[in-house]
mmCIF file of C-alpha atoms in Angstrom:
data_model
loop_
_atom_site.group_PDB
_atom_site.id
_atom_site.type_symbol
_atom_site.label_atom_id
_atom_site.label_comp_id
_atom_site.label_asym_id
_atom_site.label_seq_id
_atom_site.Cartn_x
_atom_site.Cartn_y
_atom_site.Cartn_z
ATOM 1 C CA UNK A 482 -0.701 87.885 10.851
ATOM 2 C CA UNK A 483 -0.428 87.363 7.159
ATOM 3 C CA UNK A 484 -3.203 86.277 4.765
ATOM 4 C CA UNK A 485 -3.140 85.231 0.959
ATOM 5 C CA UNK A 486 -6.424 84.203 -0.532
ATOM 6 C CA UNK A 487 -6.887 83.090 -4.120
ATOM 7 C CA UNK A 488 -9.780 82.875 -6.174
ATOM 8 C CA UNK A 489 -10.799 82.447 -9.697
ATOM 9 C CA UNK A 490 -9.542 78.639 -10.821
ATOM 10 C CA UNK A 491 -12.126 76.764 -12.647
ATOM 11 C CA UNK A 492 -12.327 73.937 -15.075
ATOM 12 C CA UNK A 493 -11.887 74.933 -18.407
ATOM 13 C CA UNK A 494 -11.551 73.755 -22.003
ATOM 14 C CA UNK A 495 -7.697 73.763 -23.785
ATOM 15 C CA UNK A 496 -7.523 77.307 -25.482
ATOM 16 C CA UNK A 497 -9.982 79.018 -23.031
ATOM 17 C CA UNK A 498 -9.098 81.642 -20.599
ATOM 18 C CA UNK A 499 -9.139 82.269 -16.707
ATOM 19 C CA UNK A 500 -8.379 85.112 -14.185
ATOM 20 C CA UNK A 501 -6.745 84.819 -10.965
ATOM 21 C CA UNK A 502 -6.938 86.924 -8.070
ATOM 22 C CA UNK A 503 -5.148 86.623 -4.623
ATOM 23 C CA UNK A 504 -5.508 90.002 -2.075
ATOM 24 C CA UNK A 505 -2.973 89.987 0.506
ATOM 25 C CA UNK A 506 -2.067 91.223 3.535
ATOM 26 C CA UNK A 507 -0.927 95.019 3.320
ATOM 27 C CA UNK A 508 1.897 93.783 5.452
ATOM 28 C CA UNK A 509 3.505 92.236 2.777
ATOM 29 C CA UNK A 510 2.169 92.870 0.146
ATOM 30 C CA UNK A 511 3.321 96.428 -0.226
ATOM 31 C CA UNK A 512 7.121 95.662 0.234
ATOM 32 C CA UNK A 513 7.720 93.013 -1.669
ATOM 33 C CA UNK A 514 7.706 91.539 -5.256
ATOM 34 C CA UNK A 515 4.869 88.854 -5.559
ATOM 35 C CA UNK A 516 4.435 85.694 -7.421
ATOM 36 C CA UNK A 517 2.183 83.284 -8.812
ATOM 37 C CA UNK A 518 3.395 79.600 -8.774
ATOM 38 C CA UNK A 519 1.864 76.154 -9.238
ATOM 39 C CA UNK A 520 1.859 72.754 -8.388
ATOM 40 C CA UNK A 521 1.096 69.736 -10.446
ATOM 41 C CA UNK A 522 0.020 66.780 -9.130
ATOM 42 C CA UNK A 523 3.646 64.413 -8.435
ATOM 43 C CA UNK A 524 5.672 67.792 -9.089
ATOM 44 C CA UNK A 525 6.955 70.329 -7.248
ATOM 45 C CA UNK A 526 5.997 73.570 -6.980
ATOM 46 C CA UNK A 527 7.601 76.400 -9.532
ATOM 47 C CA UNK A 528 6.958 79.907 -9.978
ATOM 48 C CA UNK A 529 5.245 80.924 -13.346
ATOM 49 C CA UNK A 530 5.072 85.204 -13.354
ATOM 50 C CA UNK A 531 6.644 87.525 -10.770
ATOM 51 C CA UNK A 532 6.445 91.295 -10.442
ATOM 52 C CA UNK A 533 8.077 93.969 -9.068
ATOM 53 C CA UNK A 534 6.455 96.697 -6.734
ATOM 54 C CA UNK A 535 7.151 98.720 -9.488
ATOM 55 C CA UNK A 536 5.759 96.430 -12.125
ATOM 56 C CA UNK A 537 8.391 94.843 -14.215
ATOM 57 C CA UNK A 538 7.641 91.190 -14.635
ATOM 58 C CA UNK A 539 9.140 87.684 -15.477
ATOM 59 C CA UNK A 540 7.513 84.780 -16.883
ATOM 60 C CA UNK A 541 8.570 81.261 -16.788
ATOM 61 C CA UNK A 542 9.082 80.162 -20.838
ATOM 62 C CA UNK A 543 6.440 77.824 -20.526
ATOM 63 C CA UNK A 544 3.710 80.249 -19.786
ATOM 64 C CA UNK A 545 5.538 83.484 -21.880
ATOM 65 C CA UNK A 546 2.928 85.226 -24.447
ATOM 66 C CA UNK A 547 -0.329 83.303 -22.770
ATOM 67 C CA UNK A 548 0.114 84.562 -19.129
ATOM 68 C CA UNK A 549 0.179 87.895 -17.764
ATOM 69 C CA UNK A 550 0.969 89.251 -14.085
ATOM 70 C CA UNK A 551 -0.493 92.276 -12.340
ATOM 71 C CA UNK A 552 -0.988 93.957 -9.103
ATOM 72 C CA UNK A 553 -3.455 97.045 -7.966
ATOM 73 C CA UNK A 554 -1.212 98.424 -5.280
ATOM 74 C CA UNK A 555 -3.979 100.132 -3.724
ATOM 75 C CA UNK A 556 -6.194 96.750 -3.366
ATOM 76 C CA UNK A 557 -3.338 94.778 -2.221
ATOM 77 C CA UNK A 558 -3.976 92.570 -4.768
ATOM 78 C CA UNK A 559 -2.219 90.552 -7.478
ATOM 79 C CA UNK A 560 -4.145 89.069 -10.747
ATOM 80 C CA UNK A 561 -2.700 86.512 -13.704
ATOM 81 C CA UNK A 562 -4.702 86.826 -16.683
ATOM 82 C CA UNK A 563 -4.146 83.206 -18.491
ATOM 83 C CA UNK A 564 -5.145 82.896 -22.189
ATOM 84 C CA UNK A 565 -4.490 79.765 -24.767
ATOM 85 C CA UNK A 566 -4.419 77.422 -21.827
ATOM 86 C CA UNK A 567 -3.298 73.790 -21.954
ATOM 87 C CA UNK A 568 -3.721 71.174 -20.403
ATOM 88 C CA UNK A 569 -0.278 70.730 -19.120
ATOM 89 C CA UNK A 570 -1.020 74.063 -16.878
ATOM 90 C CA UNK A 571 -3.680 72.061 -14.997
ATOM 91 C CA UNK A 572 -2.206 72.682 -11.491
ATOM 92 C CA UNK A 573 -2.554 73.851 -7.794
ATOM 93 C CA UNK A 574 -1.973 77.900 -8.063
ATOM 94 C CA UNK A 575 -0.895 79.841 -5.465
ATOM 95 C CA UNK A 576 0.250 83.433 -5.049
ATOM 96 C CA UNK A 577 2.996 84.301 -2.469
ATOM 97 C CA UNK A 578 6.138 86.912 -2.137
ATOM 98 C CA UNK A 579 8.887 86.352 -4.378
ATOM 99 C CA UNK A 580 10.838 84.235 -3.403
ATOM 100 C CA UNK A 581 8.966 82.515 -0.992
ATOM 101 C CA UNK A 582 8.225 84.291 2.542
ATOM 102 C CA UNK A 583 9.191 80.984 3.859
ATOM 103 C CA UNK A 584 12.354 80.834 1.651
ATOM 104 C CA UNK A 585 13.711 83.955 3.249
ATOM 105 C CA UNK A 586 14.960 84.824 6.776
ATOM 106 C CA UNK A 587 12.631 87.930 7.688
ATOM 107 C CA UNK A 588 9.276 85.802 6.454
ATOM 108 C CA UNK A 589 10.214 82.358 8.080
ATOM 109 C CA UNK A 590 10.922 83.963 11.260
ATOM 110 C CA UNK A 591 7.455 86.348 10.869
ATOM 111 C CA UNK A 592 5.410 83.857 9.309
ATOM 112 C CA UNK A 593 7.129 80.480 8.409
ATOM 113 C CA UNK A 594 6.358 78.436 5.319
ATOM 114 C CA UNK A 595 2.891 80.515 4.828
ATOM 115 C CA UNK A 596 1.427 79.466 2.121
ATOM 116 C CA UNK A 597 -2.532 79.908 0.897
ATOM 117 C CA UNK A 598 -5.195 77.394 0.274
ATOM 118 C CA UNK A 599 -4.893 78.326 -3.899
ATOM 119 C CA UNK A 600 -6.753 78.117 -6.344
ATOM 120 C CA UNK A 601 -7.336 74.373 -8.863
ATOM 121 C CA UNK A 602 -7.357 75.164 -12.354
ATOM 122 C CA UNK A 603 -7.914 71.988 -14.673
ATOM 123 C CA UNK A 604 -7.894 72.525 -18.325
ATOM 124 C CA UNK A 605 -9.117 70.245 -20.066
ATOM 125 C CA UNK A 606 -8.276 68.867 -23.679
#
């Protein structure tokens, strides 16, 4: 059985600062790269920061220099520090494998489109 669970959303003003968590399940957590992505209200999900299980990361341009991705192997966990937010990164954030477990053929057949309950984060201006 696989688990995500994210935490740390929050309303907050435009230039203000959050922290994300999301532990997952040692299963899958320890073989894979994982992700943070969002979801806007009316648009569709994207991925924001990815990293590596050895810790390189990627960033999507519009949250380069403000966000930042990182995982405590030992905790199964995965964090996204996000500074100088804006109101256009109001969204629906969830954590998952990158890509998608659901997106490839071992994690549909394990698990299917698994995704967590995430985490709202409205910024206001």
């Amino acid at each position: 059985q696989v688990q995500l669970v994210e935490s740390g959303g929050g309303l907050v003003q435009a230039g203000g600062s959050l922290r994300l968590s999301c532990a997952a399940s040692g299963s899958i957590f320890s073989i894979n790269n994982m992700g943070w992505y969002r979801q806007a209200p009316g648009k569709q999900r994207e991925l924001v920061a990815a990293i590596t299980r050895g810790g390189s990361t990627n960033y999507a341009d519009s949250v380069k220099g403000r966000f930042t991705i990182s995982r405590d192997n030992a905790k199964n966990t995965v964090y996204l520090q996000m500074n100088s937010l804006k109101p256009e990164d109001t969204a629906v954030y969830y954590c998952n494998t990158d890509p998608p477990m659901g997106s490839t053929a071992w994690g549909k057949k394990r698990y299917g489109d698994y995704w967590g309950q995430g985490t709202q984060v409205t910024v206001s201006s």
